[in-house]
C-alpha positions in Angstrom: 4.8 -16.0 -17.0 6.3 -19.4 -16.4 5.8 -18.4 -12.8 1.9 -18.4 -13.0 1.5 -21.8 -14.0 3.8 -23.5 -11.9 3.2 -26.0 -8.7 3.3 -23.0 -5.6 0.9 -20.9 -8.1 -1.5 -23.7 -8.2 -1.7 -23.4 -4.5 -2.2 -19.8 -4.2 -4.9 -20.0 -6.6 -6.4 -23.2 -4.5 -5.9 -21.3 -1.1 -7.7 -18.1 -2.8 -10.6 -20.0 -3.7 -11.1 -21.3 -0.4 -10.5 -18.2 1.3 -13.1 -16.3 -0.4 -15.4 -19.1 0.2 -15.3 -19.4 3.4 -15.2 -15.5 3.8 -18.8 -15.3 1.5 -19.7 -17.9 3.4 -19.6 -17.1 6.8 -20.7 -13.3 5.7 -24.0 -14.0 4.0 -24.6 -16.9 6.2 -24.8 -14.5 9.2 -27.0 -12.3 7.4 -29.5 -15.2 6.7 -28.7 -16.4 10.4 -29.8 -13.1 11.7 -32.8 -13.1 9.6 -34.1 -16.1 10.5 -32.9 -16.2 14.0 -35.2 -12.7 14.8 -37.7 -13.6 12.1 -37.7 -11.1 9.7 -37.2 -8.1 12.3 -35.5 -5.0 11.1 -32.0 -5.2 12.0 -31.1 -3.9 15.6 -27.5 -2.8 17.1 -26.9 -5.7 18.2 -27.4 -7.4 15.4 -25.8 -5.4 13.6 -23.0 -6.3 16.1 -23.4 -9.9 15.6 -23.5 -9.9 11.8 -20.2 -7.7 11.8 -18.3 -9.7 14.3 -19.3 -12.9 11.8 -18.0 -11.1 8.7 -14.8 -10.3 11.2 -14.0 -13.9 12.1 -14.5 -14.9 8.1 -11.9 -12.7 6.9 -9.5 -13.4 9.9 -10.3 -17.0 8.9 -9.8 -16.6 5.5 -6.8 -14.5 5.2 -5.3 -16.8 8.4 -5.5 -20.2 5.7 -4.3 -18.0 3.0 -1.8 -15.8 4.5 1.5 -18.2 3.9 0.3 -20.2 0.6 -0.7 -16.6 -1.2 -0.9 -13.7 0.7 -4.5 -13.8 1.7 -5.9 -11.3 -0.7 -9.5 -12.5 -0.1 -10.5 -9.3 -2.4 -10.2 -9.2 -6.1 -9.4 -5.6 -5.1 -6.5 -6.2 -3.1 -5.2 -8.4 -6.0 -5.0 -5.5 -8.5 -3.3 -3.4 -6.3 -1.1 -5.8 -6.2 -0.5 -6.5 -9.7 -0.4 -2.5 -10.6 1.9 -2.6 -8.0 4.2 -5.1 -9.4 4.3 -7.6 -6.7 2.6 -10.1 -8.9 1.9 -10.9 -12.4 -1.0 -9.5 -14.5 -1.2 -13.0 -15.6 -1.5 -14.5 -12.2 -3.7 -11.7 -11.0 -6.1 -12.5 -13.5 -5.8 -16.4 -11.9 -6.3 -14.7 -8.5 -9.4 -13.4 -9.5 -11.2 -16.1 -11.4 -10.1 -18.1 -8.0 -11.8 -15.3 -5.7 -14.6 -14.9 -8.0 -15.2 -18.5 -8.5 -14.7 -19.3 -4.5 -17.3 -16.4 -4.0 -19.8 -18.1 -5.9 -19.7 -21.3 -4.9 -19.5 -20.2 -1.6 -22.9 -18.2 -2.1 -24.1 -21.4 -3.5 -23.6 -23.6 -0.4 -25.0 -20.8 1.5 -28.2 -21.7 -0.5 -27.6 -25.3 -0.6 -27.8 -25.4 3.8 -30.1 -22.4 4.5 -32.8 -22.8 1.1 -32.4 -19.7 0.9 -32.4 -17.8 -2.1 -32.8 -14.1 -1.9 -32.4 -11.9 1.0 -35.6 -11.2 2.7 -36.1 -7.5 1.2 -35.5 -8.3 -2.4 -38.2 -9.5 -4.7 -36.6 -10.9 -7.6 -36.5 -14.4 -6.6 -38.9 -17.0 -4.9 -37.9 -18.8 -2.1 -36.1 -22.1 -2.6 -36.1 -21.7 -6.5 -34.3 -18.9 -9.2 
């Protein structure tokens, strides 16, 4: 356990937040991109292209910063694989994922924060610019 808490872990839980923010980021931001770009239009091929070539370069992105500080899980998935597996801790798994989970949200935030966006386009539950 002494492992979890030490100066490399810190690091790994740093370079996991980031990652996953910048992957949420770029993913939902193409989303909103798309929607505003083609203003409201259904979602076409190429499009569809677009938005998954975005999601694409996020992840390479992401897992490319994290890859040498902690393995670029990106996924709170891929982290308890990882920790069933034995390759790391439970203990610093559960650090993973409060990193990942934490990076996702605040990277959903800023998404908000540049676009005023709020919900996606389809979804009635919130107003736009306001919860």
């Amino acid at each position: 356990f002494d492992d979890s808490f030490s100066l490399a872990s810190f690091r790994a839980y740093i370079a996991e937040f980031i990652s996953t923010l910048i992957f949420v980021f770029a993913g939902v931001g193409s989303v909103i991109a798309y929607t505003k770009v083609s203003g409201g239009a259904p979602l076409d091929p190429s499009g569809l292209i677009a938005v998954a070539i975005c999601h694409g370069f996020g992840l390479f992105v992401a897992v490319a910063i994290g890859a040498n500080i902690s393995g670029g899980h990106v996924n709170p998935a891929v982290t308890f694989g990882l920790a069933l597996g034995g390759q790391i801790t439970i203990l610093t798994g559960i650090f993973y994922w409060v990193a990942q989970l934490l990076g996702a949200i605040v990277g959903a935030f800023l998404v908000q924060f540049c676009t005023g966006v709020v919900r996606h386009p389809y979804t009635r539950a919130f107003r736009r610019g306001r919860l």
